[in-house]
Amino acid sequence: MKKILIVGASGQIGTELVLELRRRFGEENVIASDVKDEPSDLLRNGIYEKLDILDNEAYLSLLEKYKVTEVYLLAALLSATAEKHPDFAWKLNMEGLFNVLNSAKEGKIQKVFWPSSIAVFGPNTPRENTPQYCVMDPSTVYGLSKLAGERWCEYYFKKHGVDVRSIRYPGLISYGSLPGGGTTDYAVDIFYHAKAGKDYTCFLKKDTELPMMFMSDAIKATIDLMEVPKEKVIIRSSYNIAGMSFTPEKIYAQIIKSVPNFKISYSPDFRQEIADSWPKSIDDSEARNHWGWSPEHDLKSLTNNMLEGVDPSKLF
Ligand code: NAD
Ligand code: AKB
């Protein structure tokens, strides 16, 4: 019997992942956990446990309590927040991963999902159609932790047979839960402003192109990768996946087709340098060939879904 534990379930990805996993595998088989005292309203339809993933004893006793078979580890500091708290970002992003990988190595769980990011790439990476294998010289604490994490995942697979699976997510766009401190967050914030009838000041330059994806595609990719037979998961560091690429200027042009009075201005901050070190677009041939990945959403459908789904009262 499958019993899934999501660590960091109250965040942008966790909220939607928990709901979809509960829909597919049953509410009683998906345990949401987060360092926050209480679950968000969306997660009240099933089991919730407060868990700090840095407390290994507490984590192991949750595995025991629910006879957990799979862990999705989402707790991390994202790129912009990590630059403000580099020591803690390294601690959380690495120790959390080790606690989970070690529990798998010891046979306490059978499968692990851990997300990487386009932040593993750096200024000397080819920026257009960035391949799966190329120069990787991340220049952020977040990117360093993701690249190190990828190498450890592959190591635990090769040396200890740990069935760990991973995706390098691009910037994820969603309305279920607010984003948690990344460089790509502008592409979510912009919709809250447009729908609230407020002007938006973007913290990236208008021509900064980045890889992005609508959340439902990311959730599909994640569960698809976790559900394919082991032999199809040939890459055990982390898979490139792509949805679309756009600039602030392009997403603005799409939004004003529906909200003609919406205004944008640009005031780049420290996040510009981070964005400038990341790819513009991603080559995801390996994910397509190995386990059949393909996205459903483009910029137009993402924009329509976001304008319909965002609730500005969550932000203002
Ligand atoms: P988020 O910041 O929205 O959510 C992270 C959650 O982890 C929060 O609810 C937070 O309370 C929780 N958390 C923090 N410290 C914890 C701890 N010590 N123990 C347990 N929970 C803790 O992040 P997200 O956007 O949902 O990202 C999840 C994962 O996906 C991260 O590893 C992130 O690096 C990766 N990722 C996200 C994106 C994106 O665009 N959202 C892109 C690439 C990779
Ligand atoms: C961030 O901007 O930090 C994240 C990511 C791409 O990893 N959205």
Tab-separated table of C-alpha atoms and ligand atoms in Angstrom:
chain	number	residue	atom	x	y	z
A	1	MET	CA	0.000	0.000	0.000
A	2	LYS	CA	1.338	3.414	-1.059
A	3	LYS	CA	1.691	5.954	1.801
A	4	ILE	CA	3.066	9.308	0.724
A	5	LEU	CA	4.607	12.001	2.940
A	6	ILE	CA	5.001	15.519	1.509
A	7	VAL	CA	7.555	17.645	3.380
A	8	GLY	CA	7.080	21.385	2.843
A	9	ALA	CA	3.460	20.800	1.794
A	10	SER	CA	2.146	24.308	2.495
A	11	GLY	CA	4.233	25.999	-0.195
A	12	GLN	CA	3.555	26.913	-3.804
A	13	ILE	CA	4.148	23.411	-5.214
A	14	GLY	CA	3.171	21.384	-2.140
A	15	THR	CA	-0.347	22.761	-1.930
A	16	GLU	CA	-1.219	21.634	-5.445
A	17	LEU	CA	0.805	18.431	-5.336
A	18	VAL	CA	-0.941	17.258	-2.158
A	19	LEU	CA	-4.374	17.890	-3.672
A	20	GLU	CA	-3.550	15.967	-6.847
A	21	LEU	CA	-1.897	13.060	-5.000
A	22	ARG	CA	-4.920	12.815	-2.672
A	23	ARG	CA	-7.226	12.822	-5.687
A	24	ARG	CA	-5.271	9.970	-7.296
A	25	PHE	CA	-4.287	7.832	-4.312
A	26	GLY	CA	-6.844	8.651	-1.614
A	27	GLU	CA	-6.920	11.281	1.139
A	28	GLU	CA	-5.929	8.740	3.800
A	29	ASN	CA	-2.735	7.823	1.903
A	30	VAL	CA	-1.196	11.289	1.510
A	31	ILE	CA	0.197	12.989	4.618
A	32	ALA	CA	0.908	16.709	4.278
A	33	SER	CA	3.610	18.135	6.574
A	34	ASP	CA	5.219	21.520	6.970
A	35	VAL	CA	7.105	23.548	9.559
A	36	LYS	CA	4.004	25.760	9.859
A	37	ASP	CA	1.721	25.126	12.853
A	38	GLU	CA	-1.479	24.834	10.857
A	39	PRO	CA	-2.345	23.619	7.341
A	40	SER	CA	-3.732	26.094	4.848
A	41	ASP	CA	-7.478	25.760	4.221
A	42	LEU	CA	-6.830	23.912	0.954
A	43	LEU	CA	-4.994	21.133	2.812
A	44	ARG	CA	-7.649	20.509	5.467
A	45	ASN	CA	-9.161	17.636	3.460
A	46	GLY	CA	-6.615	15.121	4.803
A	47	ILE	CA	-3.907	14.370	7.370
A	48	TYR	CA	-1.571	17.234	8.359
A	49	GLU	CA	1.464	17.035	10.653
A	50	LYS	CA	3.754	19.834	11.777
A	51	LEU	CA	7.307	18.761	10.881
A	52	ASP	CA	10.658	20.540	10.748
A	53	ILE	CA	12.697	18.413	8.328
A	54	LEU	CA	15.871	19.434	10.169
A	55	ASP	CA	14.566	17.434	13.171
A	56	ASN	CA	15.569	13.973	11.973
A	57	GLU	CA	14.057	12.142	14.967
A	58	ALA	CA	10.668	13.764	14.370
A	59	TYR	CA	10.901	12.946	10.649
A	60	LEU	CA	11.755	9.286	11.324
A	61	SER	CA	8.922	8.927	13.808
A	62	LEU	CA	6.446	10.260	11.211
A	63	LEU	CA	7.705	7.623	8.747
A	64	GLU	CA	7.097	5.002	11.411
A	65	LYS	CA	3.716	6.362	12.526
A	66	TYR	CA	2.199	6.276	9.030
A	67	LYS	CA	4.296	3.439	7.530
A	68	VAL	CA	5.371	5.877	4.802
A	69	THR	CA	6.598	4.374	1.513
A	70	GLU	CA	7.412	7.544	-0.506
A	71	VAL	CA	8.615	11.033	0.395
A	72	TYR	CA	8.326	14.196	-1.702
A	73	LEU	CA	10.780	16.695	-0.190
A	74	LEU	CA	9.799	20.283	-1.016
A	75	ALA	CA	11.135	22.215	1.987
A	76	ALA	CA	13.856	24.652	0.852
A	77	LEU	CA	14.791	28.311	0.682
A	78	LEU	CA	14.401	29.609	-2.886
A	79	SER	CA	16.859	31.752	-4.845
A	80	ALA	CA	16.067	35.287	-3.640
A	81	THR	CA	15.521	34.352	0.020
A	82	ALA	CA	18.621	32.149	0.015
A	83	GLU	CA	20.813	35.094	-1.028
A	84	LYS	CA	19.607	36.908	2.109
A	85	HIS	CA	20.219	33.915	4.421
A	86	PRO	CA	23.037	31.956	2.778
A	87	ASP	CA	24.116	29.888	5.812
A	88	PHE	CA	20.618	28.805	6.691
A	89	ALA	CA	19.737	28.152	3.033
A	90	TRP	CA	22.681	25.770	2.706
A	91	LYS	CA	21.758	24.050	5.980
A	92	LEU	CA	18.069	23.582	5.149
A	93	ASN	CA	18.547	22.662	1.501
A	94	MET	CA	21.305	20.113	2.196
A	95	GLU	CA	20.493	18.635	5.634
A	96	GLY	CA	16.838	18.169	4.720
A	97	LEU	CA	17.938	16.192	1.662
A	98	PHE	CA	20.413	14.059	3.641
A	99	ASN	CA	17.761	13.168	6.233
A	100	VAL	CA	15.468	11.929	3.489
A	101	LEU	CA	18.159	10.158	1.413
A	102	ASN	CA	19.507	8.414	4.518
A	103	SER	CA	16.040	7.180	5.485
A	104	ALA	CA	15.790	5.634	2.004
A	105	LYS	CA	19.292	4.162	2.249
A	106	GLU	CA	18.280	2.505	5.527
A	107	GLY	CA	15.239	0.948	3.819
A	108	LYS	CA	12.673	2.989	5.776
A	109	ILE	CA	11.079	4.309	2.544
A	110	GLN	CA	11.131	2.982	-1.024
A	111	LYS	CA	11.075	6.128	-3.181
A	112	VAL	CA	12.084	9.800	-2.995
A	113	PHE	CA	11.157	12.857	-5.045
A	114	TRP	CA	13.411	15.888	-4.675
A	115	PRO	CA	13.172	18.967	-6.923
A	116	SER	CA	16.128	20.673	-8.508
A	117	SER	CA	15.922	23.893	-10.514
A	118	ILE	CA	17.165	25.762	-13.566
A	119	ALA	CA	19.289	27.533	-10.910
A	120	VAL	CA	21.874	24.729	-11.281
A	121	PHE	CA	23.036	26.515	-14.428
A	122	GLY	CA	25.304	29.553	-14.411
A	123	PRO	CA	26.872	32.345	-16.451
A	124	ASN	CA	28.984	29.985	-18.594
A	125	THR	CA	26.116	27.630	-19.399
A	126	PRO	CA	24.782	27.890	-22.980
A	127	ARG	CA	21.672	30.028	-22.431
A	128	GLU	CA	19.540	29.058	-25.409
A	129	ASN	CA	18.094	25.541	-25.426
A	130	THR	CA	20.278	24.630	-22.454
A	131	PRO	CA	21.128	20.928	-22.771
A	132	GLN	CA	20.830	18.294	-20.048
A	133	TYR	CA	24.621	17.995	-19.860
A	134	CYS	CA	26.756	21.135	-20.167
A	135	VAL	CA	28.847	23.602	-18.133
A	136	MET	CA	27.155	24.116	-14.752
A	137	ASP	CA	28.646	26.944	-12.699
A	138	PRO	CA	25.812	28.319	-10.524
A	139	SER	CA	26.557	31.630	-8.863
A	140	THR	CA	23.817	31.647	-6.192
A	141	VAL	CA	23.690	29.825	-2.861
A	142	TYR	CA	20.433	28.267	-4.000
A	143	GLY	CA	22.017	27.037	-7.250
A	144	LEU	CA	25.014	25.653	-5.370
A	145	SER	CA	22.712	23.713	-3.049
A	146	LYS	CA	20.668	22.352	-5.971
A	147	LEU	CA	23.737	21.264	-7.955
A	148	ALA	CA	25.282	19.611	-4.883
A	149	GLY	CA	21.899	17.984	-4.171
A	150	GLU	CA	21.756	16.561	-7.690
A	151	ARG	CA	25.192	15.038	-7.345
A	152	TRP	CA	24.240	13.477	-3.975
A	153	CYS	CA	21.009	12.040	-5.430
A	154	GLU	CA	22.943	10.309	-8.192
A	155	TYR	CA	25.541	9.115	-5.668
A	156	TYR	CA	22.888	7.594	-3.367
A	157	PHE	CA	21.307	5.864	-6.362
A	158	LYS	CA	24.603	4.405	-7.591
A	159	LYS	CA	26.188	3.523	-4.238
A	160	HIS	CA	23.153	2.637	-2.164
A	161	GLY	CA	20.412	1.805	-4.704
A	162	VAL	CA	18.174	4.647	-3.473
A	163	ASP	CA	15.256	5.150	-5.888
A	164	VAL	CA	15.458	8.945	-6.023
A	165	ARG	CA	13.851	10.891	-8.866
A	166	SER	CA	14.227	14.567	-9.673
A	167	ILE	CA	13.236	17.357	-12.036
A	168	ARG	CA	14.908	20.715	-12.714
A	169	TYR	CA	11.799	22.866	-12.505
A	170	PRO	CA	11.721	26.173	-14.360
A	171	GLY	CA	9.841	29.120	-12.780
A	172	LEU	CA	6.416	27.816	-11.776
A	173	ILE	CA	3.267	29.875	-12.201
A	174	SER	CA	0.175	29.143	-10.097
A	175	TYR	CA	-2.683	30.702	-8.143
A	176	GLY	CA	-3.341	28.047	-5.438
A	177	SER	CA	-0.676	29.358	-3.055
A	178	LEU	CA	1.650	32.355	-3.205
A	179	PRO	CA	5.263	31.762	-4.307
A	180	GLY	CA	7.958	31.521	-1.641
A	181	GLY	CA	10.798	33.934	-2.513
A	182	GLY	CA	12.156	33.125	-5.963
A	183	THR	CA	13.511	35.160	-8.874
A	184	THR	CA	10.693	34.023	-11.151
A	185	ASP	CA	7.973	35.188	-8.705
A	186	TYR	CA	7.312	38.329	-10.768
A	187	ALA	CA	5.435	36.159	-13.262
A	188	VAL	CA	2.946	35.267	-10.514
A	189	ASP	CA	2.755	38.701	-8.813
A	190	ILE	CA	1.946	40.357	-12.125
A	191	PHE	CA	-1.390	38.491	-12.331
A	192	TYR	CA	-2.458	39.539	-8.813
A	193	HIS	CA	-1.813	43.174	-9.743
A	194	ALA	CA	-3.557	42.914	-13.124
A	195	LYS	CA	-6.641	41.332	-11.589
A	196	ALA	CA	-6.718	43.781	-8.656
A	197	GLY	CA	-6.629	46.730	-11.083
A	198	LYS	CA	-3.252	47.874	-9.724
A	199	ASP	CA	-0.160	48.941	-11.665
A	200	TYR	CA	2.813	46.577	-11.414
A	201	THR	CA	6.494	47.391	-10.896
A	202	CYS	CA	8.570	44.492	-12.171
A	203	PHE	CA	11.871	43.683	-10.423
A	204	LEU	CA	13.411	42.324	-13.651
A	205	LYS	CA	14.184	44.188	-16.886
A	206	LYS	CA	11.579	43.951	-19.589
A	207	ASP	CA	13.690	41.769	-21.897
A	208	THR	CA	14.793	39.174	-19.323
A	209	GLU	CA	13.837	35.835	-20.816
A	210	LEU	CA	13.440	32.848	-18.472
A	211	PRO	CA	12.041	29.305	-18.711
A	212	MET	CA	8.596	29.041	-17.061
A	213	MET	CA	5.782	26.518	-16.624
A	214	PHE	CA	2.151	26.444	-15.523
A	215	MET	CA	1.805	24.503	-12.257
A	216	SER	CA	-0.502	21.789	-13.578
A	217	ASP	CA	2.219	20.768	-16.059
A	218	ALA	CA	4.797	20.633	-13.245
A	219	ILE	CA	2.486	18.487	-11.098
A	220	LYS	CA	1.856	16.148	-14.034
A	221	ALA	CA	5.605	15.850	-14.712
A	222	THR	CA	6.325	15.146	-11.047
A	223	ILE	CA	3.743	12.398	-10.615
A	224	ASP	CA	4.483	10.904	-14.049
A	225	LEU	CA	8.181	10.639	-13.176
A	226	MET	CA	7.390	9.084	-9.787
A	227	GLU	CA	5.000	6.541	-11.322
A	228	VAL	CA	7.065	5.299	-14.312
A	229	PRO	CA	8.856	1.966	-13.897
A	230	LYS	CA	12.333	2.306	-12.383
A	231	GLU	CA	14.114	1.291	-15.609
A	232	LYS	CA	12.767	4.351	-17.429
A	233	VAL	CA	14.402	6.722	-14.958
A	234	ILE	CA	17.819	6.735	-16.576
A	235	ILE	CA	18.992	10.090	-15.197
A	236	ARG	CA	19.310	10.018	-11.417
A	237	SER	CA	20.716	13.503	-10.932
A	238	SER	CA	17.780	15.555	-12.274
A	239	TYR	CA	15.847	15.925	-15.552
A	240	ASN	CA	15.598	19.124	-17.600
A	241	ILE	CA	11.945	19.891	-18.388
A	242	ALA	CA	10.567	22.825	-20.371
A	243	GLY	CA	7.175	24.458	-20.699
A	244	MET	CA	7.616	27.877	-22.305
A	245	SER	CA	9.961	30.875	-22.176
A	246	PHE	CA	8.969	34.521	-21.957
A	247	THR	CA	10.101	37.973	-20.863
A	248	PRO	CA	8.174	40.413	-18.614
A	249	GLU	CA	7.398	42.384	-21.759
A	250	LYS	CA	5.856	39.321	-23.457
A	251	ILE	CA	3.701	38.284	-20.529
A	252	TYR	CA	2.530	41.875	-20.128
A	253	ALA	CA	1.557	41.963	-23.816
A	254	GLN	CA	-0.490	38.789	-23.313
A	255	ILE	CA	-2.222	40.107	-20.167
A	256	ILE	CA	-3.295	43.411	-21.720
A	257	LYS	CA	-5.253	41.481	-24.351
A	258	SER	CA	-7.676	40.747	-21.471
A	259	VAL	CA	-6.925	43.689	-19.138
A	260	PRO	CA	-6.314	46.634	-21.497
A	261	ASN	CA	-5.842	49.266	-18.758
A	262	PHE	CA	-3.134	47.337	-16.923
A	263	LYS	CA	0.180	49.267	-16.596
A	264	ILE	CA	3.701	47.972	-15.950
A	265	SER	CA	6.986	49.692	-15.084
A	266	TYR	CA	10.441	48.248	-14.468
A	267	SER	CA	12.754	48.670	-11.493
A	268	PRO	CA	15.345	45.868	-11.519
A	269	ASP	CA	16.825	44.853	-8.138
A	270	PHE	CA	19.319	42.209	-6.916
A	271	ARG	CA	17.237	39.493	-8.589
A	272	GLN	CA	18.258	40.792	-12.042
A	273	GLU	CA	21.777	39.410	-11.586
A	274	ILE	CA	20.362	36.023	-10.609
A	275	ALA	CA	18.066	35.957	-13.643
A	276	ASP	CA	20.941	36.974	-15.928
A	277	SER	CA	22.894	33.902	-14.837
A	278	TRP	CA	20.070	31.465	-15.702
A	279	PRO	CA	19.084	29.911	-19.048
A	280	LYS	CA	16.575	31.517	-21.392
A	281	SER	CA	15.225	28.219	-22.675
A	282	ILE	CA	15.676	24.527	-21.913
A	283	ASP	CA	16.210	21.404	-24.035
A	284	ASP	CA	14.176	18.617	-22.410
A	285	SER	CA	14.772	15.837	-24.985
A	286	GLU	CA	15.887	13.313	-22.357
A	287	ALA	CA	12.697	13.677	-20.287
A	288	ARG	CA	10.595	13.392	-23.461
A	289	ASN	CA	12.477	10.306	-24.672
A	290	HIS	CA	12.933	8.472	-21.361
A	291	TRP	CA	9.515	8.837	-19.744
A	292	GLY	CA	7.276	10.578	-22.251
A	293	TRP	CA	7.229	14.113	-20.858
A	294	SER	CA	5.318	16.785	-22.774
A	295	PRO	CA	3.706	20.006	-21.486
A	296	GLU	CA	0.124	21.089	-22.180
A	297	HIS	CA	0.195	24.835	-21.513
A	298	ASP	CA	1.561	27.744	-23.555
A	299	LEU	CA	1.687	31.442	-22.651
A	300	LYS	CA	-1.874	32.044	-23.836
A	301	SER	CA	-3.467	29.234	-21.819
A	302	LEU	CA	-1.312	30.042	-18.776
A	303	THR	CA	-2.459	33.679	-18.910
A	304	ASN	CA	-6.131	32.762	-19.272
A	305	ASN	CA	-5.945	30.273	-16.395
A	306	MET	CA	-4.122	32.707	-14.123
A	307	LEU	CA	-6.457	35.628	-14.810
A	308	GLU	CA	-9.401	33.397	-14.029
A	309	GLY	CA	-7.866	31.719	-10.966
A	310	VAL	CA	-5.981	34.390	-8.974
A	311	ASP	CA	-7.729	35.816	-5.935
A	312	PRO	CA	-6.177	39.271	-5.266
A	313	SER	CA	-7.452	39.229	-1.663
A	314	LYS	CA	-4.696	36.665	-0.930
A	315	LEU	CA	-2.064	39.339	-1.616
A	316	PHE	CA	-3.697	42.708	-0.889
B	1	NAD	P1	7.814	27.406	-1.112
B	1	NAD	O1	8.772	28.331	-0.471
B	1	NAD	O2	6.546	27.947	-1.667
B	1	NAD	O3	7.428	26.254	-0.079
B	1	NAD	C1	8.364	25.634	0.755
B	1	NAD	C2	7.623	25.110	1.977
B	1	NAD	O4	8.592	24.491	2.830
B	1	NAD	C3	6.945	26.232	2.795
B	1	NAD	O5	5.588	25.928	3.029
B	1	NAD	C4	7.745	26.263	4.089
B	1	NAD	O6	6.939	26.573	5.224
B	1	NAD	C5	8.260	24.837	4.153
B	1	NAD	N1	9.450	24.718	4.998
B	1	NAD	C6	10.445	25.615	5.165
B	1	NAD	N2	11.336	25.163	6.053
B	1	NAD	C7	10.899	23.930	6.438
B	1	NAD	C8	11.397	22.971	7.341
B	1	NAD	N3	12.518	23.173	8.043
B	1	NAD	N4	10.717	21.820	7.505
B	1	NAD	C9	9.551	21.604	6.817
B	1	NAD	N5	9.021	22.500	5.970
B	1	NAD	C10	9.696	23.641	5.780
B	1	NAD	O7	8.613	26.594	-2.223
B	1	NAD	P2	8.031	25.890	-3.536
B	1	NAD	O8	7.995	26.900	-4.609
B	1	NAD	O9	6.837	25.093	-3.216
B	1	NAD	O10	9.270	24.934	-3.871
B	1	NAD	C11	9.341	23.612	-3.418
B	1	NAD	C12	10.632	22.997	-3.944
B	1	NAD	O11	10.656	23.093	-5.371
B	1	NAD	C13	11.911	23.679	-3.457
B	1	NAD	O12	12.916	22.711	-3.293
B	1	NAD	C14	12.269	24.588	-4.592
B	1	NAD	O13	13.637	24.833	-4.638
B	1	NAD	C15	11.841	23.764	-5.783
B	1	NAD	N6	11.589	24.602	-6.962
B	1	NAD	C16	10.549	25.467	-6.994
B	1	NAD	C17	10.350	26.267	-8.126
B	1	NAD	C18	9.212	27.243	-8.209
B	1	NAD	O14	9.146	28.017	-9.193
B	1	NAD	N7	8.284	27.260	-7.258
B	1	NAD	C19	11.217	26.152	-9.216
B	1	NAD	C20	12.304	25.279	-9.135
B	1	NAD	C21	12.459	24.483	-8.005
B	2	AKB	C1	13.322	30.652	-8.033
B	2	AKB	O1	13.121	31.638	-8.768
B	2	AKB	O2	14.123	30.632	-7.087
B	2	AKB	C2	12.583	29.386	-8.362
B	2	AKB	C3	13.409	28.521	-9.228
B	2	AKB	C4	13.407	28.724	-10.689
B	2	AKB	O3	14.093	27.651	-8.750
B	2	AKB	N1	11.322	29.714	-8.942
